[in-house]
């Protein structure tokens, strides 16, 4: 996702900022910018694309001597990745960079526009700088104006602000998005949205807490506040190397991404799952007019998420839904009807098979929708509509948080269609939204669970194969669990509908066949239980994942979030991801770059 840096000191400010942004490149971005304040003059530069484009633009700019600056790499969420939408955003005399999403920006924007403020960009961020300047004009004190601005912001944010009316300070705030401030013996001050940007520069850092805000200057140092009162500085020495900082202290990117799921799901639902309704500002009122079928097309993990959500589209939105592997769809000479909404799902937005299927559907006159994680990717550019999943860059080849956010977007989409078609009552929608808001807690990895999966994994390193079984939307989850395991452990694993065992696969059952049984309480528990008993009677080794204790299993992982099928789904998703991770680690495999696989498959 986006990256933030800031600096006060005497070094070449441009170089310090761009260096910091380079350390945050791993998070993914589609444009970048910096603003430098020296001698009461602010210079700002922005460029679409990679940092080298920004460097090209700033070639002749060499700000030696004392000053300050803020910088940003942007991963588009509100508005296209253009220069105008890139940060820093400016008002009349101030500049701001921001990570996160200001949920009430439309309300604030309308209010400011009514007072004559002119907006340049489509971003939510721009409201911050205009609101600050409005408050400053009314109050006359920059710090009080900054506090008053923060009071009006809803959502998640990490913010740095510089203003000509207070040219010695950088103002900062953190609420739901990470922000670190650091310094060194030379008196330089650094900001970063990850410590990767500060390593080698700052020697001590403060990891800000939600609700922290304040200002820094060379004379005053770091002034920190919380809920209106000064707060003591909890400085920690900054140690570590850059790669491990990028991994946030985790052993692998995949592990980090499993842990990140709780936070990125918050981003995915922000501004979309409102109190009593689902809102997608990317879709217009006529989006669903005349549609009587949803055709989903995708590959791998993205296919599995589509298959899972096809149950929701039919059940909640009461719309016929078909799901097809993109490489099959392309050559089957499909009969396409213009009353079909064609949905492609892709983390990268570059998967060749999915892109070609999308082009086919478009040329047949179908309305197309992309569920994608990368704005401005080929698939996003091709589709009529796009819903971004907001998972941030996914580095591990084995997809985890992309799957979680795809499912979340489609769950919200099925409710959005249900609202439109009135196939659910407002009360039912509100209940679903409450369930959506509990998902970040359901996917939070707790240490005991992770330790348990580490211990369990040692029993699953051999054998002649794994069956992952489940029913209903737990069948696609079983497919996904098996895909994860085989990708990074190189062990043979298949996902099956639990009821299908007796039609053939059960012939393989013996003690060396490991069955991972997804046994949710809320979805056909008794039926899955009978299927697992049949396997157990044939001596298969059973790992049961369930909120209900199951006597006949060999290993048992207890789940806790069983108040809604989707919370069971998401909690079990995390357990299967951790199982795959820990088996792979024990086998000594390269977790992030498994053999024979690429992150983005741009060939047929
Ligand atoms: C997932 O772990 C995979 N590496 C793979 O199946 C992936 O989901 C598939 O190649 C599709 O990629 P996409 O989502 O970027 O289109």
Coordinates of C-alpha atoms and ligand atoms in Angstrom, one line a residue:
X1 CA 0.0 0.0 0.0
X2 CA 1.1 3.6 0.3
X3 CA 4.4 4.7 1.9
X4 CA 5.2 7.9 3.8
X5 CA 8.5 9.5 4.6
X6 CA 9.5 12.8 6.3
X7 CA 12.8 14.5 7.2
X8 CA 14.1 17.6 9.0
X9 CA 17.8 18.3 8.7
X10 CA 20.7 19.5 6.8
X11 CA 21.3 16.7 4.3
X12 CA 20.2 16.9 0.7
X13 CA 16.4 16.6 1.5
X14 CA 15.4 15.3 -1.9
X15 CA 17.9 12.4 -1.6
X16 CA 16.9 11.5 1.9
X17 CA 13.2 11.4 1.0
X18 CA 13.7 9.4 -2.2
X19 CA 16.0 7.0 -0.4
X20 CA 13.4 6.5 2.2
X21 CA 10.7 5.9 -0.4
X22 CA 12.9 3.4 -2.2
X23 CA 12.9 1.3 1.0
X24 CA 9.1 1.3 0.9
X25 CA 8.9 0.3 -2.7
X26 CA 8.2 -3.3 -1.7
X27 CA 4.8 -2.2 -0.5
X28 CA 3.8 -1.5 -4.1
X29 CA 2.8 1.9 -5.5
X30 CA 1.7 3.5 -8.8
X31 CA 2.9 7.2 -8.3
X32 CA 5.2 9.1 -6.0
X33 CA 5.9 12.6 -4.9
X34 CA 7.9 14.9 -2.5
X35 CA 7.5 18.4 -1.2
X36 CA 10.5 20.3 0.3
X37 CA 10.2 23.4 2.5
X38 CA 13.3 25.7 2.7
X39 CA 13.4 29.4 3.6
X40 CA 9.6 29.7 3.6
X41 CA 9.4 28.3 0.0
X42 CA 7.8 25.0 -0.8
X43 CA 8.8 23.0 -3.9
X44 CA 6.8 20.0 -4.9
X45 CA 7.3 17.2 -7.5
X46 CA 5.2 14.3 -8.5
X47 CA 5.4 11.5 -11.0
X48 CA 3.3 8.6 -12.1
X49 CA 5.0 5.2 -12.1
X50 CA 8.3 4.2 -10.6
X51 CA 10.6 6.3 -8.4
X52 CA 13.0 6.7 -11.3
X53 CA 10.4 9.0 -13.0
X54 CA 10.3 11.2 -9.9
X55 CA 14.1 11.2 -9.8
X56 CA 14.1 12.3 -13.5
X57 CA 11.8 15.2 -12.7
X58 CA 13.9 16.3 -9.7
X59 CA 17.2 16.1 -11.5
X60 CA 18.0 19.8 -11.3
X61 CA 16.7 20.2 -7.8
X62 CA 19.4 20.0 -5.1
X63 CA 18.2 21.3 -1.8
X64 CA 21.4 21.3 0.3
X65 CA 21.3 23.3 3.6
X66 CA 18.7 23.1 6.3
X67 CA 15.1 22.4 5.6
X68 CA 12.4 19.8 5.8
X69 CA 10.4 17.6 3.4
X70 CA 7.7 15.0 3.1
X71 CA 7.3 12.2 0.6
X72 CA 4.9 9.6 -0.5
X73 CA 4.4 6.5 -2.7
X74 CA 0.7 6.1 -3.6
X75 CA -1.2 2.9 -4.2
X76 CA -4.4 4.2 -5.8
X77 CA -7.7 3.7 -3.8
X78 CA -9.7 6.9 -4.5
X79 CA -9.1 8.1 -8.0
X80 CA -6.8 6.9 -10.7
X81 CA -3.0 6.8 -10.4
X82 CA -2.4 10.2 -12.0
X83 CA 0.0 13.0 -11.2
X84 CA -2.8 15.1 -9.9
X85 CA -3.9 12.4 -7.5
X86 CA -0.4 11.7 -6.3
X87 CA 0.7 13.1 -2.9
X88 CA 1.7 15.6 -1.5
X89 CA -1.6 17.4 -1.9
X90 CA -1.5 21.1 -1.6
X91 CA -3.7 23.9 -0.3
X92 CA -2.8 27.6 -0.5
X93 CA 0.2 27.4 1.9
X94 CA 0.4 23.8 3.1
X95 CA 1.2 20.3 1.9
X96 CA 0.0 16.9 3.2
X97 CA 0.8 13.2 2.6
X98 CA -1.5 10.6 3.9
X99 CA -1.9 6.8 4.2
X100 CA -5.2 5.1 4.8
X101 CA -8.8 6.2 3.9
X102 CA -10.7 9.2 5.1
X103 CA -14.2 7.6 5.3
X104 CA -16.1 10.8 5.6
X105 CA -14.2 12.7 2.9
X106 CA -17.2 13.2 0.7
X107 CA -19.1 14.9 3.4
X108 CA -16.1 17.1 4.3
X109 CA -15.4 17.8 0.6
X110 CA -19.0 19.0 0.0
X111 CA -18.8 21.2 3.1
X112 CA -15.5 22.8 1.9
X113 CA -16.7 23.2 -1.7
X114 CA -19.8 25.0 -0.5
X115 CA -17.4 27.5 1.2
X116 CA -15.7 28.0 -2.1
X117 CA -12.7 25.7 -1.8
X118 CA -11.5 24.4 -5.1
X119 CA -10.3 20.7 -5.2
X120 CA -7.7 19.6 -7.7
X121 CA -7.7 15.8 -7.2
X122 CA -10.2 13.0 -6.8
X123 CA -8.5 11.8 -3.6
X124 CA -9.9 11.6 -0.1
X125 CA -6.5 13.1 1.2
X126 CA -7.0 16.5 -0.3
X127 CA -9.7 17.3 2.3
X128 CA -7.1 17.2 5.0
X129 CA -5.0 20.1 3.8
X130 CA -8.0 22.3 2.9
X131 CA -9.7 21.6 6.3
X132 CA -6.4 22.5 8.0
X133 CA -6.1 25.8 6.2
X134 CA -9.7 26.6 6.9
X135 CA -9.2 25.9 10.6
X136 CA -6.0 27.9 10.6
X137 CA -7.7 30.9 9.1
X138 CA -10.4 30.7 11.8
X139 CA -8.1 29.9 14.8
X140 CA -4.8 31.5 13.9
X141 CA -2.8 28.8 15.6
X142 CA -1.3 26.0 13.4
X143 CA -1.2 23.4 16.2
X144 CA -4.8 24.0 17.3
X145 CA -5.8 24.1 13.6
X146 CA -4.2 20.7 13.2
X147 CA -5.9 19.3 16.3
X148 CA -9.3 20.6 15.0
X149 CA -8.6 19.0 11.7
X150 CA -7.9 15.6 13.2
X151 CA -11.2 15.8 15.2
X152 CA -13.2 15.9 12.0
X153 CA -11.5 12.9 10.3
X154 CA -13.1 9.5 10.3
X155 CA -11.4 6.3 9.1
X156 CA -7.8 5.3 9.1
X157 CA -4.9 7.7 8.6
X158 CA -1.3 8.4 9.0
X159 CA -0.6 12.0 8.1
X160 CA 2.3 14.4 7.7
X161 CA 1.7 18.1 7.1
X162 CA 4.0 21.0 6.4
X163 CA 2.8 24.6 6.3
X164 CA 4.4 27.9 5.4
X165 CA 2.7 29.5 8.4
X166 CA 4.9 27.4 10.7
X167 CA 7.9 26.7 8.6
X168 CA 10.0 24.9 11.3
X169 CA 7.7 22.1 12.1
X170 CA 6.3 18.9 10.6
X171 CA 2.9 18.0 12.0
X172 CA 2.0 14.3 12.3
X173 CA -0.8 12.0 13.3
X174 CA -1.5 8.3 13.4
X175 CA -4.9 6.6 13.6
X176 CA -5.2 3.1 12.2
X177 CA -2.2 3.3 9.7
X178 CA 1.4 2.9 10.8
X179 CA 3.7 5.8 11.5
X180 CA 7.1 5.9 13.1
X181 CA 9.2 8.9 14.1
X182 CA 12.9 8.8 14.8
X183 CA 16.0 10.9 15.4
X184 CA 19.7 10.6 15.7
X185 CA 22.6 12.3 17.5
X186 CA 23.0 14.9 14.7
X187 CA 19.5 16.1 15.6
X188 CA 18.0 15.0 12.4
X189 CA 14.3 13.9 12.5
X190 CA 12.9 11.2 10.3
X191 CA 9.4 9.8 9.6
X192 CA 8.4 6.6 8.0
X193 CA 5.3 4.4 7.6
X194 CA 7.6 1.4 8.2
X195 CA 11.0 1.2 9.9
X196 CA 12.5 0.1 6.7
X197 CA 12.6 3.7 5.7
X198 CA 14.5 4.8 8.8
X199 CA 17.1 2.0 9.1
X200 CA 20.6 3.4 8.8
X201 CA 19.4 7.0 9.4
X202 CA 17.6 7.2 12.7
X203 CA 19.1 5.6 15.8
X204 CA 16.1 5.8 18.1
X205 CA 12.4 5.6 17.1
X206 CA 8.9 5.9 18.5
X207 CA 6.3 3.6 17.1
X208 CA 3.3 5.8 17.4
X209 CA 0.0 4.5 18.8
X210 CA -3.4 5.1 17.4
X211 CA -4.6 8.5 18.5
X212 CA -1.1 9.9 18.8
X213 CA -0.3 13.2 17.1
X214 CA 2.0 16.2 17.5
X215 CA 4.8 18.1 15.8
X216 CA 8.6 18.1 15.5
X217 CA 11.2 20.7 14.9
X218 CA 14.9 20.8 15.4
X219 CA 14.6 23.3 18.3
X220 CA 11.7 21.6 20.1
X221 CA 12.4 17.9 19.3
X222 CA 9.4 15.6 19.1
X223 CA 6.3 16.8 20.8
X224 CA 3.8 14.0 21.2
X225 CA 0.1 14.3 22.3
X226 CA -2.7 11.9 22.9
X227 CA -6.3 12.9 23.5
X228 CA -5.3 16.6 24.0
X229 CA -2.5 16.0 26.5
X230 CA 1.2 15.7 26.2
X231 CA 2.5 12.1 26.1
X232 CA 5.9 10.8 27.2
X233 CA 8.2 9.6 24.4
X234 CA 8.8 5.9 24.4
X235 CA 12.0 5.7 22.3
X236 CA 13.4 2.4 21.2
X237 CA 16.8 1.8 19.6
X238 CA 16.4 1.1 15.9
X239 CA 18.3 -2.1 14.9
X240 CA 17.9 -4.6 12.1
X241 CA 18.6 -4.9 8.5
X242 CA 16.4 -3.7 5.6
X243 CA 15.1 -7.0 4.3
X244 CA 14.0 -8.1 7.7
X245 CA 12.4 -4.7 8.2
X246 CA 10.5 -5.2 5.0
X247 CA 9.3 -8.5 6.4
X248 CA 8.2 -6.7 9.5
X249 CA 10.2 -9.2 11.7
X250 CA 8.5 -12.2 10.1
X251 CA 10.5 -15.1 8.6
X252 CA 8.8 -14.9 5.3
X253 CA 6.6 -12.5 3.3
X254 CA 3.9 -15.2 3.2
X255 CA 3.9 -15.3 7.0
X256 CA 3.7 -11.5 7.3
X257 CA 0.9 -11.5 4.8
X258 CA -1.1 -14.1 6.8
X259 CA -0.7 -11.8 9.8
X260 CA -1.6 -8.7 7.8
X261 CA -5.0 -10.1 6.9
X262 CA -6.8 -8.6 9.8
X263 CA -5.6 -5.1 8.9
X264 CA -6.1 -5.3 5.1
X265 CA -9.6 -6.5 5.6
X266 CA -10.3 -3.4 7.6
X267 CA -9.0 -1.4 4.5
X268 CA -11.2 -3.6 2.2
X269 CA -14.4 -2.9 4.0
X270 CA -13.7 0.7 4.9
X271 CA -16.2 3.1 3.4
X272 CA -18.0 0.2 1.8
X273 CA -19.7 -1.7 4.7
X274 CA -21.6 1.2 6.3
X275 CA -23.9 0.9 9.3
X276 CA -27.0 -0.4 7.4
X277 CA -25.9 -0.7 3.8
X278 CA -23.2 -1.7 1.4
X279 CA -21.8 1.1 -0.7
X280 CA -19.4 0.9 -3.7
X281 CA -18.7 4.3 -5.1
X282 CA -17.0 2.5 -8.1
X283 CA -20.4 1.2 -9.2
X284 CA -23.2 3.4 -10.6
X285 CA -27.0 3.0 -10.0
X286 CA -27.5 1.1 -13.3
X287 CA -24.7 -1.3 -12.7
X288 CA -27.0 -4.3 -12.2
X289 CA -29.8 -3.4 -14.6
X290 CA -30.9 -6.2 -16.9
X291 CA -28.4 -8.7 -15.5
X292 CA -29.7 -12.3 -14.9
X293 CA -26.5 -14.3 -14.7
X294 CA -23.1 -13.8 -13.2
X295 CA -20.3 -15.5 -15.0
X296 CA -17.1 -15.6 -12.9
X297 CA -13.7 -16.4 -14.6
X298 CA -10.3 -16.6 -12.9
X299 CA -7.3 -18.9 -12.2
X300 CA -5.8 -20.6 -9.1
X301 CA -6.6 -19.0 -5.8
X302 CA -8.7 -16.3 -7.5
X303 CA -10.8 -19.1 -9.0
X304 CA -11.3 -20.6 -5.5
X305 CA -12.4 -17.3 -4.1
X306 CA -14.9 -16.9 -7.0
X307 CA -16.2 -20.4 -6.4
X308 CA -16.7 -19.7 -2.7
X309 CA -18.6 -16.5 -3.4
X310 CA -20.8 -18.1 -6.1
X311 CA -22.7 -19.7 -3.1
X312 CA -23.2 -16.2 -1.7
X313 CA -24.4 -14.7 -5.0
X314 CA -27.0 -17.4 -5.4
X315 CA -28.0 -17.6 -1.8
X316 CA -28.1 -13.9 -0.9
X317 CA -28.5 -12.0 -4.2
X318 CA -30.6 -14.8 -5.8
X319 CA -28.8 -14.6 -9.0
X320 CA -27.6 -17.6 -11.1
X321 CA -23.8 -17.7 -10.9
X322 CA -21.4 -19.8 -12.9
X323 CA -17.7 -20.1 -12.3
X324 CA -15.1 -21.2 -14.8
X325 CA -11.3 -21.6 -14.9
X326 CA -10.1 -18.9 -17.3
X327 CA -7.9 -21.2 -19.4
X328 CA -10.9 -23.5 -20.0
X329 CA -13.3 -20.8 -20.7
X330 CA -11.2 -19.3 -23.4
X331 CA -11.3 -22.3 -25.7
X332 CA -14.7 -23.8 -25.0
X333 CA -16.5 -21.5 -27.4
X334 CA -18.8 -20.4 -24.6
X335 CA -22.4 -19.1 -25.4
X336 CA -22.4 -15.6 -24.1
X337 CA -25.5 -13.6 -23.4
X338 CA -25.5 -9.8 -23.0
X339 CA -27.6 -10.2 -19.9
X340 CA -24.6 -11.7 -18.1
X341 CA -22.3 -9.8 -15.8
X342 CA -18.8 -11.1 -16.5
X343 CA -16.7 -11.0 -13.4
X344 CA -12.9 -11.6 -13.5
X345 CA -10.9 -12.0 -10.3
X346 CA -7.2 -11.5 -10.2
X347 CA -4.6 -10.4 -7.6
X348 CA -2.1 -9.2 -10.2
X349 CA -4.4 -8.0 -12.9
X350 CA -1.9 -9.4 -15.4
X351 CA -2.9 -13.1 -15.6
X352 CA -2.9 -13.9 -19.3
X353 CA -5.7 -16.4 -19.3
X354 CA -8.0 -14.2 -17.2
X355 CA -7.2 -11.2 -19.3
X356 CA -8.0 -13.0 -22.6
X357 CA -11.3 -14.3 -21.2
X358 CA -12.2 -10.7 -20.2
X359 CA -11.5 -9.5 -23.7
X360 CA -13.7 -12.2 -25.2
X361 CA -16.6 -11.3 -22.9
X362 CA -16.1 -7.6 -23.7
X363 CA -16.2 -8.2 -27.4
X364 CA -19.3 -10.2 -27.0
X365 CA -20.9 -7.1 -25.5
X366 CA -21.1 -8.3 -21.9
X367 CA -20.8 -5.9 -19.0
X368 CA -17.5 -6.6 -17.2
X369 CA -16.3 -6.2 -13.7
X370 CA -12.8 -6.8 -12.4
X371 CA -12.1 -7.7 -8.7
X372 CA -8.4 -6.9 -8.6
X373 CA -5.6 -5.9 -6.3
X374 CA -3.5 -3.8 -8.7
X375 CA -5.0 -0.6 -10.0
X376 CA -4.0 0.3 -13.5
X377 CA -3.1 -3.3 -14.3
X378 CA -4.1 -4.7 -17.7
X379 CA -7.3 -6.3 -16.3
X380 CA -8.4 -3.1 -14.6
X381 CA -7.8 -1.1 -17.7
X382 CA -9.8 -3.5 -19.8
X383 CA -12.8 -4.0 -17.5
X384 CA -15.9 -1.7 -17.5
X385 CA -15.9 -1.6 -13.7
X386 CA -13.4 -2.4 -11.0
X387 CA -13.6 -3.1 -7.4
X388 CA -10.1 -3.0 -5.8
X389 CA -9.4 -5.5 -3.1
X390 CA -7.0 -3.1 -1.2
X391 CA -4.8 -6.0 0.0
X392 CA -1.5 -4.0 -0.6
X393 CA 1.3 -5.6 -2.5
X394 CA 1.4 -9.4 -2.0
X395 CA 5.0 -10.7 -2.3
X396 CA 4.6 -14.4 -1.3
X397 CA 3.9 -16.4 -4.4
X398 CA 1.4 -18.4 -2.4
X399 CA -1.5 -16.0 -2.2
X400 CA -3.1 -15.4 1.2
X401 CA -4.3 -11.9 1.8
X402 CA -5.4 -11.5 -1.8
X403 CA -7.7 -14.5 -1.4
X404 CA -9.1 -13.1 1.9
X405 CA -9.8 -9.6 0.4
X406 CA -11.3 -11.1 -2.8
X407 CA -13.8 -13.1 -0.7
X408 CA -14.6 -10.0 1.3
X409 CA -15.2 -7.8 -1.7
X410 CA -17.5 -10.4 -3.3
X411 CA -19.4 -11.0 0.0
X412 CA -20.1 -7.3 0.1
X413 CA -20.9 -7.3 -3.6
X414 CA -23.5 -10.1 -3.1
X415 CA -25.1 -7.9 -0.4
X416 CA -24.9 -4.9 -2.6
X417 CA -26.9 -6.7 -5.3
X418 CA -29.3 -8.1 -2.7
X419 CA -30.0 -4.5 -1.6
X420 CA -30.6 -3.5 -5.2
X421 CA -32.8 -6.5 -6.0
X422 CA -34.4 -6.5 -2.6
X423 CA -33.8 -10.2 -2.1
X424 CA -32.8 -9.5 1.6
X425 CA -34.5 -7.3 4.1
X426 CA -32.7 -4.3 5.5
X427 CA -32.5 -6.2 8.8
X428 CA -30.8 -9.1 7.2
X429 CA -28.4 -6.8 5.4
X430 CA -27.6 -5.1 8.7
X431 CA -26.9 -8.5 10.4
X432 CA -24.5 -9.4 7.6
X433 CA -22.7 -6.1 7.9
X434 CA -22.3 -6.8 11.6
X435 CA -20.8 -10.2 10.7
X436 CA -18.5 -8.4 8.2
X437 CA -17.2 -6.1 10.9
X438 CA -16.3 -9.1 13.0
X439 CA -14.0 -10.7 10.4
X440 CA -10.8 -8.7 11.2
X441 CA -11.0 -10.3 14.7
X442 CA -11.7 -13.8 13.2
X443 CA -8.6 -13.7 11.1
X444 CA -6.2 -12.3 13.7
X445 CA -3.5 -14.9 14.3
X446 CA -3.0 -15.6 17.9
X447 CA 0.3 -16.9 19.2
X448 CA -1.2 -20.1 20.7
X449 CA -2.8 -21.1 17.4
X450 CA 0.4 -20.4 15.5
X451 CA 2.4 -22.5 18.0
X452 CA -0.1 -25.3 17.8
X453 CA 0.2 -25.3 14.0
X454 CA 4.0 -25.4 14.2
X455 CA 3.8 -28.4 16.5
X456 CA 1.2 -30.2 14.4
X457 CA 3.1 -29.7 11.2
X458 CA 5.8 -32.2 12.2
X459 CA 3.2 -35.1 11.8
X460 CA 2.3 -34.2 8.3
X461 CA 5.6 -34.3 6.4
X462 CA 5.2 -37.7 4.7
X463 CA 2.3 -39.9 3.7
X464 CA 0.9 -40.4 0.2
X465 CA -1.3 -37.4 0.1
X466 CA -3.7 -35.0 1.6
X467 CA -7.5 -34.6 1.2
X468 CA -8.9 -31.3 2.2
X469 CA -12.7 -31.8 2.5
X470 CA -15.6 -29.5 3.2
X471 CA -19.1 -28.8 2.0
X472 CA -20.9 -25.8 0.6
X473 CA -18.5 -22.8 0.6
X474 CA -16.1 -24.8 2.7
X475 CA -15.5 -27.0 -0.4
X476 CA -13.8 -24.1 -2.3
X477 CA -12.0 -23.3 0.9
X478 CA -10.8 -27.0 0.9
X479 CA -9.6 -26.5 -2.7
X480 CA -7.7 -23.4 -1.6
X481 CA -6.2 -25.1 1.5
X482 CA -5.0 -28.0 -0.7
X483 CA -3.6 -25.5 -3.3
X484 CA -1.7 -23.6 -0.6
X485 CA -0.2 -26.8 0.8
X486 CA 0.9 -28.3 -2.5
X487 CA 2.4 -25.0 -3.8
X488 CA 4.9 -24.6 -1.0
X489 CA 5.3 -28.1 0.5
X490 CA 5.4 -30.0 -2.9
X491 CA 3.3 -32.7 -1.2
X492 CA 0.3 -34.0 -3.1
X493 CA -2.9 -32.4 -1.8
X494 CA -6.4 -32.3 -3.3
X495 CA -9.6 -30.5 -2.2
X496 CA -12.9 -32.4 -2.4
X497 CA -16.5 -31.8 -1.6
X498 CA -16.9 -34.0 1.6
X499 CA -19.9 -35.7 0.1
X500 CA -17.9 -36.8 -2.9
X501 CA -15.5 -39.1 -1.0
X502 CA -17.7 -42.2 -1.4
X503 CA -17.8 -41.8 -5.1
X504 CA -14.2 -42.8 -5.6
X505 CA -11.6 -40.9 -3.6
X506 CA -12.2 -42.9 -0.5
X507 CA -10.5 -45.8 -2.2
X508 CA -7.2 -44.1 -1.3
X509 CA -8.0 -44.0 2.4
X510 CA -5.4 -45.6 4.8
X511 CA -3.3 -44.4 7.7
X512 CA -0.9 -42.6 5.3
X513 CA -3.7 -40.5 3.8
X514 CA -4.1 -37.3 5.7
X515 CA -7.5 -35.7 5.7
X516 CA -7.9 -32.1 6.7
X517 CA -11.6 -31.9 7.5
X518 CA -13.3 -28.4 7.6
X519 CA -16.2 -29.0 10.0
X520 CA -18.0 -25.6 10.6
X521 CA -20.8 -25.6 13.1
X522 CA -23.1 -23.4 11.0
X523 CA -23.0 -25.3 7.7
X524 CA -24.1 -28.9 7.4
X525 CA -22.1 -30.0 10.5
X526 CA -23.8 -33.4 10.8
X527 CA -23.3 -34.3 7.1
X528 CA -19.6 -33.4 7.1
X529 CA -19.2 -35.4 10.3
X530 CA -20.7 -38.5 8.7
X531 CA -18.3 -38.1 5.7
X532 CA -15.3 -37.8 8.1
X533 CA -16.5 -40.8 10.1
X534 CA -16.5 -42.9 6.8
X535 CA -12.9 -41.9 6.2
X536 CA -12.0 -42.5 9.9
X537 CA -13.5 -46.1 9.6
X538 CA -11.0 -46.7 6.8
X539 CA -8.1 -45.7 9.0
X540 CA -7.4 -42.4 7.3
X541 CA -5.5 -39.9 9.5
X542 CA -7.8 -37.1 10.3
X543 CA -7.0 -33.5 11.2
X544 CA -10.4 -31.9 12.2
X545 CA -10.8 -28.1 12.2
X546 CA -14.0 -27.3 14.0
X547 CA -15.6 -25.5 17.0
X548 CA -17.0 -29.0 18.0
X549 CA -14.8 -31.6 19.5
X550 CA -14.7 -34.6 17.3
X551 CA -13.8 -37.9 19.0
X552 CA -12.7 -39.8 15.9
X553 CA -10.0 -37.5 14.8
X554 CA -6.2 -37.9 15.2
X555 CA -5.6 -34.1 15.6
X556 CA -8.0 -31.3 16.4
X557 CA -7.8 -27.6 15.9
X558 CA -10.4 -25.8 17.9
X559 CA -12.1 -22.7 16.2
X560 CA -13.9 -20.0 18.1
X561 CA -15.6 -17.7 15.7
X562 CA -18.7 -19.8 14.9
X563 CA -21.5 -17.3 15.0
X564 CA -21.7 -16.9 11.2
X565 CA -20.7 -19.2 8.3
X566 CA -18.3 -16.5 7.0
X567 CA -16.5 -16.0 10.3
X568 CA -16.0 -19.8 10.4
X569 CA -14.8 -19.6 6.8
X570 CA -12.3 -16.9 7.5
X571 CA -11.0 -18.5 10.7
X572 CA -10.5 -21.8 9.0
X573 CA -8.8 -20.1 6.1
X574 CA -6.1 -18.8 8.4
X575 CA -5.6 -22.3 9.9
X576 CA -5.1 -23.9 6.6
X577 CA -2.6 -21.1 5.5
X578 CA -0.6 -21.7 8.7
X579 CA -0.6 -25.4 8.2
X580 CA 0.8 -25.0 4.7
X581 CA 3.4 -22.5 5.9
X582 CA 4.7 -24.6 8.8
X583 CA 4.8 -27.9 6.7
X584 CA 6.9 -26.0 4.1
X585 CA 9.2 -24.5 6.7
X586 CA 9.9 -28.0 8.2
X587 CA 10.6 -29.4 4.8
X588 CA 13.2 -26.6 4.3
X589 CA 11.5 -25.2 1.2
X590 CA 11.6 -21.6 -0.1
X591 CA 8.3 -20.4 1.2
X592 CA 8.1 -17.2 -0.7
X593 CA 9.5 -18.4 -4.0
X594 CA 8.3 -22.0 -4.4
X595 CA 9.9 -24.0 -7.2
X596 CA 8.3 -23.8 -10.7
X597 CA 6.0 -21.0 -9.8
X598 CA 5.8 -17.3 -10.6
X599 CA 3.8 -14.6 -8.8
X600 CA 2.2 -13.3 -12.0
X601 CA 1.5 -15.7 -14.8
X602 CA 1.5 -13.6 -18.0
X603 CA 1.8 -16.5 -20.4
X604 CA -0.8 -19.0 -21.5
Ligands
LIG1 C1 -2.0 -18.6 -5.6 O1 -1.3 -19.0 -4.5 C2 -1.2 -18.8 -6.8 N1 0.1 -18.6 -6.8 C3 -2.0 -18.8 -8.2 O2 -2.9 -19.8 -8.1 C4 -2.7 -17.5 -8.5 O3 -3.8 -17.3 -7.7 C5 -3.1 -17.5 -10.0 O4 -2.0 -17.6 -10.8 C6 -3.9 -16.3 -10.4 O5 -3.3 -15.2 -10.2 P1 -4.0 -13.8 -10.2 O6 -4.9 -13.8 -9.1 O7 -2.9 -12.8 -10.1 O8 -4.7 -13.7 -11.5

